[in-house]
mmCIF file of C-alpha atoms in Angstrom:
data_model
loop_
_atom_site.group_PDB
_atom_site.id
_atom_site.type_symbol
_atom_site.label_atom_id
_atom_site.label_comp_id
_atom_site.label_asym_id
_atom_site.label_seq_id
_atom_site.Cartn_x
_atom_site.Cartn_y
_atom_site.Cartn_z
ATOM 1 C CA UNK A 29 -10.535 14.487 -15.808
ATOM 2 C CA UNK A 30 -11.796 10.989 -16.570
ATOM 3 C CA UNK A 31 -11.826 7.982 -13.676
ATOM 4 C CA UNK A 32 -12.156 5.432 -15.996
ATOM 5 C CA UNK A 33 -10.228 2.094 -15.245
ATOM 6 C CA UNK A 34 -8.446 -0.004 -17.175
ATOM 7 C CA UNK A 35 -8.358 -3.708 -15.558
ATOM 8 C CA UNK A 36 -7.056 -5.683 -18.465
ATOM 9 C CA UNK A 37 -3.147 -6.897 -18.390
ATOM 10 C CA UNK A 38 -1.443 -7.830 -21.960
ATOM 11 C CA UNK A 39 -0.171 -11.148 -21.874
ATOM 12 C CA UNK A 40 3.585 -9.939 -22.413
ATOM 13 C CA UNK A 41 6.009 -10.526 -19.481
ATOM 14 C CA UNK A 42 8.695 -7.767 -19.761
ATOM 15 C CA UNK A 43 12.145 -9.300 -19.265
ATOM 16 C CA UNK A 44 14.505 -7.896 -16.337
ATOM 17 C CA UNK A 45 17.151 -5.572 -17.950
ATOM 18 C CA UNK A 46 20.784 -5.218 -17.111
ATOM 19 C CA UNK A 47 21.205 -4.032 -13.540
ATOM 20 C CA UNK A 48 17.709 -3.371 -12.883
ATOM 21 C CA UNK A 49 17.562 -4.694 -9.217
ATOM 22 C CA UNK A 50 20.233 -5.050 -6.758
ATOM 23 C CA UNK A 51 20.995 -7.107 -3.654
ATOM 24 C CA UNK A 52 19.381 -5.028 -1.423
ATOM 25 C CA UNK A 53 19.204 -1.338 -1.695
ATOM 26 C CA UNK A 54 20.146 -0.449 1.620
ATOM 27 C CA UNK A 55 23.037 1.874 1.243
ATOM 28 C CA UNK A 56 20.034 3.577 -1.143
ATOM 29 C CA UNK A 57 18.132 3.724 1.462
ATOM 30 C CA UNK A 58 19.760 6.401 4.275
ATOM 31 C CA UNK A 59 17.688 9.260 3.467
ATOM 32 C CA UNK A 60 14.298 7.478 3.443
ATOM 33 C CA UNK A 61 14.773 6.031 7.177
ATOM 34 C CA UNK A 62 16.355 9.204 8.300
ATOM 35 C CA UNK A 63 12.895 10.951 7.810
ATOM 36 C CA UNK A 64 10.980 8.336 9.636
ATOM 37 C CA UNK A 65 10.342 7.141 13.152
ATOM 38 C CA UNK A 66 9.157 3.470 12.454
ATOM 39 C CA UNK A 67 7.898 3.546 16.028
ATOM 40 C CA UNK A 68 5.174 5.661 15.023
ATOM 41 C CA UNK A 69 4.601 4.765 10.928
ATOM 42 C CA UNK A 70 3.589 1.600 9.503
ATOM 43 C CA UNK A 71 6.103 2.309 6.468
ATOM 44 C CA UNK A 72 8.460 -0.717 5.681
ATOM 45 C CA UNK A 73 11.904 -0.262 6.835
ATOM 46 C CA UNK A 74 13.229 -2.129 3.613
ATOM 47 C CA UNK A 75 13.711 -5.890 4.119
ATOM 48 C CA UNK A 76 12.387 -7.220 1.102
ATOM 49 C CA UNK A 77 15.234 -8.764 -1.362
ATOM 50 C CA UNK A 78 15.014 -8.501 -5.016
ATOM 51 C CA UNK A 79 13.807 -11.565 -6.929
ATOM 52 C CA UNK A 80 14.765 -12.989 -10.334
ATOM 53 C CA UNK A 81 11.531 -11.846 -12.166
ATOM 54 C CA UNK A 82 10.924 -8.950 -14.167
ATOM 55 C CA UNK A 83 11.053 -5.314 -12.008
ATOM 56 C CA UNK A 84 8.106 -4.203 -10.636
ATOM 57 C CA UNK A 85 6.263 -0.445 -10.516
ATOM 58 C CA UNK A 86 3.995 0.974 -8.256
ATOM 59 C CA UNK A 87 1.915 4.299 -8.944
ATOM 60 C CA UNK A 88 0.513 5.481 -5.263
ATOM 61 C CA UNK A 89 -2.001 8.339 -4.965
ATOM 62 C CA UNK A 90 -0.636 10.705 -1.730
ATOM 63 C CA UNK A 91 -2.890 12.696 0.262
ATOM 64 C CA UNK A 92 -0.137 14.495 1.908
ATOM 65 C CA UNK A 93 0.119 18.834 2.322
ATOM 66 C CA UNK A 94 -0.717 18.436 -1.208
ATOM 67 C CA UNK A 95 -2.312 15.741 -3.101
ATOM 68 C CA UNK A 96 -0.183 14.091 -5.688
ATOM 69 C CA UNK A 97 0.978 10.830 -7.278
ATOM 70 C CA UNK A 98 3.970 8.989 -6.558
ATOM 71 C CA UNK A 99 5.683 6.996 -9.354
ATOM 72 C CA UNK A 100 8.246 4.280 -8.449
ATOM 73 C CA UNK A 101 10.314 1.965 -10.694
ATOM 74 C CA UNK A 102 12.335 -0.940 -9.457
ATOM 75 C CA UNK A 103 16.325 -0.335 -10.027
ATOM 76 C CA UNK A 104 19.255 -1.399 -8.172
ATOM 77 C CA UNK A 105 17.453 -3.110 -5.683
ATOM 78 C CA UNK A 106 15.614 -0.051 -4.526
ATOM 79 C CA UNK A 107 12.148 1.785 -5.756
ATOM 80 C CA UNK A 108 13.702 4.813 -7.671
ATOM 81 C CA UNK A 109 10.765 7.416 -6.884
ATOM 82 C CA UNK A 110 9.121 10.744 -8.198
ATOM 83 C CA UNK A 111 6.426 12.797 -7.139
ATOM 84 C CA UNK A 112 3.838 13.583 -10.040
ATOM 85 C CA UNK A 113 1.703 16.479 -8.980
ATOM 86 C CA UNK A 114 -0.713 15.615 -11.456
ATOM 87 C CA UNK A 115 -0.244 12.274 -12.237
ATOM 88 C CA UNK A 116 0.827 9.947 -14.973
ATOM 89 C CA UNK A 117 -1.362 10.748 -18.399
ATOM 90 C CA UNK A 118 -2.370 8.387 -20.881
ATOM 91 C CA UNK A 119 -2.120 11.195 -23.225
ATOM 92 C CA UNK A 120 0.962 11.763 -24.920
ATOM 93 C CA UNK A 121 0.329 15.466 -25.464
ATOM 94 C CA UNK A 122 0.321 15.359 -21.742
ATOM 95 C CA UNK A 123 3.859 16.100 -20.567
ATOM 96 C CA UNK A 124 3.539 15.703 -16.402
ATOM 97 C CA UNK A 125 6.233 17.295 -14.237
ATOM 98 C CA UNK A 126 7.929 14.114 -12.164
ATOM 99 C CA UNK A 127 10.048 15.338 -9.151
ATOM 100 C CA UNK A 128 12.878 13.127 -7.807
ATOM 101 C CA UNK A 129 12.504 11.761 -4.213
ATOM 102 C CA UNK A 130 14.598 9.753 -1.837
ATOM 103 C CA UNK A 131 14.804 5.817 -2.894
ATOM 104 C CA UNK A 132 12.124 3.786 -1.129
ATOM 105 C CA UNK A 133 12.432 0.498 0.093
ATOM 106 C CA UNK A 134 11.008 -2.659 -2.480
ATOM 107 C CA UNK A 135 8.427 -3.248 0.100
ATOM 108 C CA UNK A 136 6.942 -0.135 0.018
ATOM 109 C CA UNK A 137 4.912 -1.020 -3.129
ATOM 110 C CA UNK A 138 2.935 -3.086 -0.647
ATOM 111 C CA UNK A 139 2.291 0.072 1.788
ATOM 112 C CA UNK A 140 -1.674 1.516 1.794
ATOM 113 C CA UNK A 141 -2.962 3.227 4.598
ATOM 114 C CA UNK A 142 -2.094 6.205 6.292
ATOM 115 C CA UNK A 143 0.950 7.876 7.640
ATOM 116 C CA UNK A 144 0.596 9.316 11.330
ATOM 117 C CA UNK A 145 -0.058 13.105 11.761
ATOM 118 C CA UNK A 146 3.291 14.607 12.732
ATOM 119 C CA UNK A 147 5.170 12.050 10.850
ATOM 120 C CA UNK A 148 7.095 12.623 7.137
ATOM 121 C CA UNK A 149 4.368 12.671 4.489
ATOM 122 C CA UNK A 150 1.716 12.085 6.800
ATOM 123 C CA UNK A 151 -1.751 11.373 5.058
ATOM 124 C CA UNK A 152 -3.466 8.741 3.571
ATOM 125 C CA UNK A 153 -1.821 6.706 0.418
ATOM 126 C CA UNK A 154 -3.384 4.428 -1.843
ATOM 127 C CA UNK A 155 -1.774 1.820 -4.464
ATOM 128 C CA UNK A 156 -3.558 3.265 -7.590
ATOM 129 C CA UNK A 157 -1.776 0.882 -10.029
ATOM 130 C CA UNK A 158 0.865 -1.825 -9.987
ATOM 131 C CA UNK A 159 2.789 -4.367 -12.232
ATOM 132 C CA UNK A 160 6.107 -4.981 -14.208
ATOM 133 C CA UNK A 161 8.187 -2.635 -16.167
ATOM 134 C CA UNK A 162 10.987 -3.272 -18.883
ATOM 135 C CA UNK A 163 13.705 -0.794 -19.676
ATOM 136 C CA UNK A 164 14.368 -0.229 -23.545
ATOM 137 C CA UNK A 165 17.559 0.873 -24.419
ATOM 138 C CA UNK A 166 21.192 -0.064 -24.429
ATOM 139 C CA UNK A 167 23.293 -0.396 -21.389
ATOM 140 C CA UNK A 168 21.191 -0.558 -18.189
ATOM 141 C CA UNK A 169 18.390 1.200 -16.431
ATOM 142 C CA UNK A 170 20.608 2.835 -13.781
ATOM 143 C CA UNK A 171 23.034 4.242 -16.493
ATOM 144 C CA UNK A 172 19.803 5.782 -18.602
ATOM 145 C CA UNK A 173 18.410 7.204 -15.290
ATOM 146 C CA UNK A 174 21.963 8.733 -14.315
ATOM 147 C CA UNK A 175 22.209 10.262 -18.517
ATOM 148 C CA UNK A 176 18.739 11.683 -17.735
ATOM 149 C CA UNK A 177 16.347 9.543 -20.217
ATOM 150 C CA UNK A 178 14.853 6.450 -19.587
ATOM 151 C CA UNK A 179 12.503 4.932 -22.053
ATOM 152 C CA UNK A 180 10.860 1.946 -20.584
ATOM 153 C CA UNK A 181 7.230 -0.289 -20.966
ATOM 154 C CA UNK A 182 4.568 -0.677 -18.267
ATOM 155 C CA UNK A 183 2.366 -3.366 -18.030
ATOM 156 C CA UNK A 184 0.030 -2.760 -15.372
ATOM 157 C CA UNK A 185 -3.622 -2.872 -14.193
ATOM 158 C CA UNK A 186 -4.189 0.608 -15.933
ATOM 159 C CA UNK A 187 -1.199 1.966 -17.352
ATOM 160 C CA UNK A 188 0.355 0.224 -20.422
ATOM 161 C CA UNK A 189 2.596 0.400 -23.658
ATOM 162 C CA UNK A 190 5.542 2.852 -23.830
ATOM 163 C CA UNK A 191 6.476 6.089 -21.638
ATOM 164 C CA UNK A 192 9.694 8.030 -20.782
ATOM 165 C CA UNK A 193 11.149 10.046 -18.042
ATOM 166 C CA UNK A 194 13.390 12.994 -19.099
ATOM 167 C CA UNK A 195 14.907 14.837 -17.043
ATOM 168 C CA UNK A 196 15.029 19.153 -18.290
ATOM 169 C CA UNK A 197 16.661 20.881 -15.207
ATOM 170 C CA UNK A 198 18.237 19.764 -11.774
ATOM 171 C CA UNK A 199 15.654 17.824 -9.732
ATOM 172 C CA UNK A 200 13.065 17.968 -12.460
ATOM 173 C CA UNK A 201 11.774 15.556 -15.091
ATOM 174 C CA UNK A 202 8.997 15.059 -17.553
ATOM 175 C CA UNK A 203 7.039 11.625 -17.448
ATOM 176 C CA UNK A 204 5.454 11.342 -20.879
ATOM 177 C CA UNK A 205 3.210 8.655 -22.734
ATOM 178 C CA UNK A 206 4.332 7.058 -25.992
ATOM 179 C CA UNK A 207 1.808 7.624 -28.915
ATOM 180 C CA UNK A 208 1.306 4.047 -29.459
ATOM 181 C CA UNK A 209 -2.014 1.606 -29.226
ATOM 182 C CA UNK A 210 -2.423 2.062 -25.385
ATOM 183 C CA UNK A 211 -2.591 6.089 -25.961
ATOM 184 C CA UNK A 212 -5.335 7.871 -25.246
ATOM 185 C CA UNK A 213 -7.349 11.076 -24.388
ATOM 186 C CA UNK A 214 -8.613 10.100 -20.760
ATOM 187 C CA UNK A 215 -5.574 11.683 -19.169
ATOM 188 C CA UNK A 216 -5.711 11.066 -15.362
ATOM 189 C CA UNK A 217 -7.742 9.970 -13.373
ATOM 190 C CA UNK A 218 -9.506 12.597 -10.233
ATOM 191 C CA UNK A 219 -7.310 11.442 -7.640
ATOM 192 C CA UNK A 220 -9.796 11.963 -4.992
ATOM 193 C CA UNK A 221 -12.211 9.559 -6.859
ATOM 194 C CA UNK A 222 -9.553 7.144 -8.126
ATOM 195 C CA UNK A 223 -9.441 3.698 -6.487
ATOM 196 C CA UNK A 224 -6.780 1.397 -5.252
ATOM 197 C CA UNK A 225 -5.595 -1.327 -7.701
ATOM 198 C CA UNK A 226 -5.832 -3.839 -4.676
ATOM 199 C CA UNK A 227 -8.868 -2.789 -2.393
ATOM 200 C CA UNK A 228 -11.024 -0.873 -4.841
ATOM 201 C CA UNK A 229 -11.030 1.762 -2.008
ATOM 202 C CA UNK A 230 -10.731 5.809 -2.149
ATOM 203 C CA UNK A 231 -8.327 7.561 0.045
ATOM 204 C CA UNK A 232 -11.415 8.611 2.047
ATOM 205 C CA UNK A 233 -12.539 5.236 2.341
ATOM 206 C CA UNK A 234 -9.039 3.871 3.166
ATOM 207 C CA UNK A 235 -8.495 6.943 5.979
ATOM 208 C CA UNK A 236 -11.999 6.127 7.404
ATOM 209 C CA UNK A 237 -10.947 2.389 7.492
ATOM 210 C CA UNK A 238 -7.824 2.857 9.199
ATOM 211 C CA UNK A 239 -9.791 5.572 11.734
ATOM 212 C CA UNK A 240 -12.371 2.679 12.328
ATOM 213 C CA UNK A 241 -9.390 0.183 13.139
ATOM 214 C CA UNK A 242 -7.799 2.337 15.418
ATOM 215 C CA UNK A 243 -10.891 3.257 17.652
ATOM 216 C CA UNK A 244 -11.808 -0.252 17.714
ATOM 217 C CA UNK A 245 -8.112 -0.896 18.801
ATOM 218 C CA UNK A 246 -8.403 1.419 21.489
ATOM 219 C CA UNK A 247 -12.181 0.038 22.783
ATOM 220 C CA UNK A 248 -10.310 -3.685 22.725
ATOM 221 C CA UNK A 249 -7.409 -1.626 24.867
ATOM 222 C CA UNK A 250 -10.044 -0.049 27.214
ATOM 223 C CA UNK A 251 -11.776 -3.370 28.165
ATOM 224 C CA UNK A 252 -8.734 -5.330 28.627
ATOM 225 C CA UNK A 253 -7.532 -2.386 30.995
ATOM 226 C CA UNK A 254 -8.277 -4.210 34.739
ATOM 227 C CA UNK A 255 -8.293 -1.295 36.465
#
């Protein structure tokens, strides 16, 4: 797989579709919060309100019990989320399995780091891509998702142009790139070598930095102990 990175953004800013964001999304986050001990994980509880700009998306690489990509779209005040084992592909011929997961809070799009051992989803997370997205179709994105087919455009650092999510059975969707000028045969990068869109770090570098920060913190606490 190719690890080429597309850094450019198009100048077009998509507009927000009807019902693409809500006020808080709190009622959707019960399952997300139930699974996490926020005294042990740095993941956000979910406090960021929706804003008036175009809805956002994020693609995170998550080195948990299995290495996978998490694809998240802002809608109805939360991040609608899918685990994509092989990651989004820029090749329209690739149909990538996308398994829906619990809704995540909007501020999860900023999360990059290490989820502690023993916690749900324990492992390293990096932000592989992020940007704006726009619903394409009639009605609302929420209605399209409920109906099992969402057509949309992405304007990210690496992913651009038209895409579709289609449900083909219960709890199983396909994520497919539209055949447009942004399509190519590059496929998906090797997740172990892919770099964060924010920090340019790999998963391994992110984990090493977190371990170093933890060790420094432990040393500082030991130095401050008067006993």
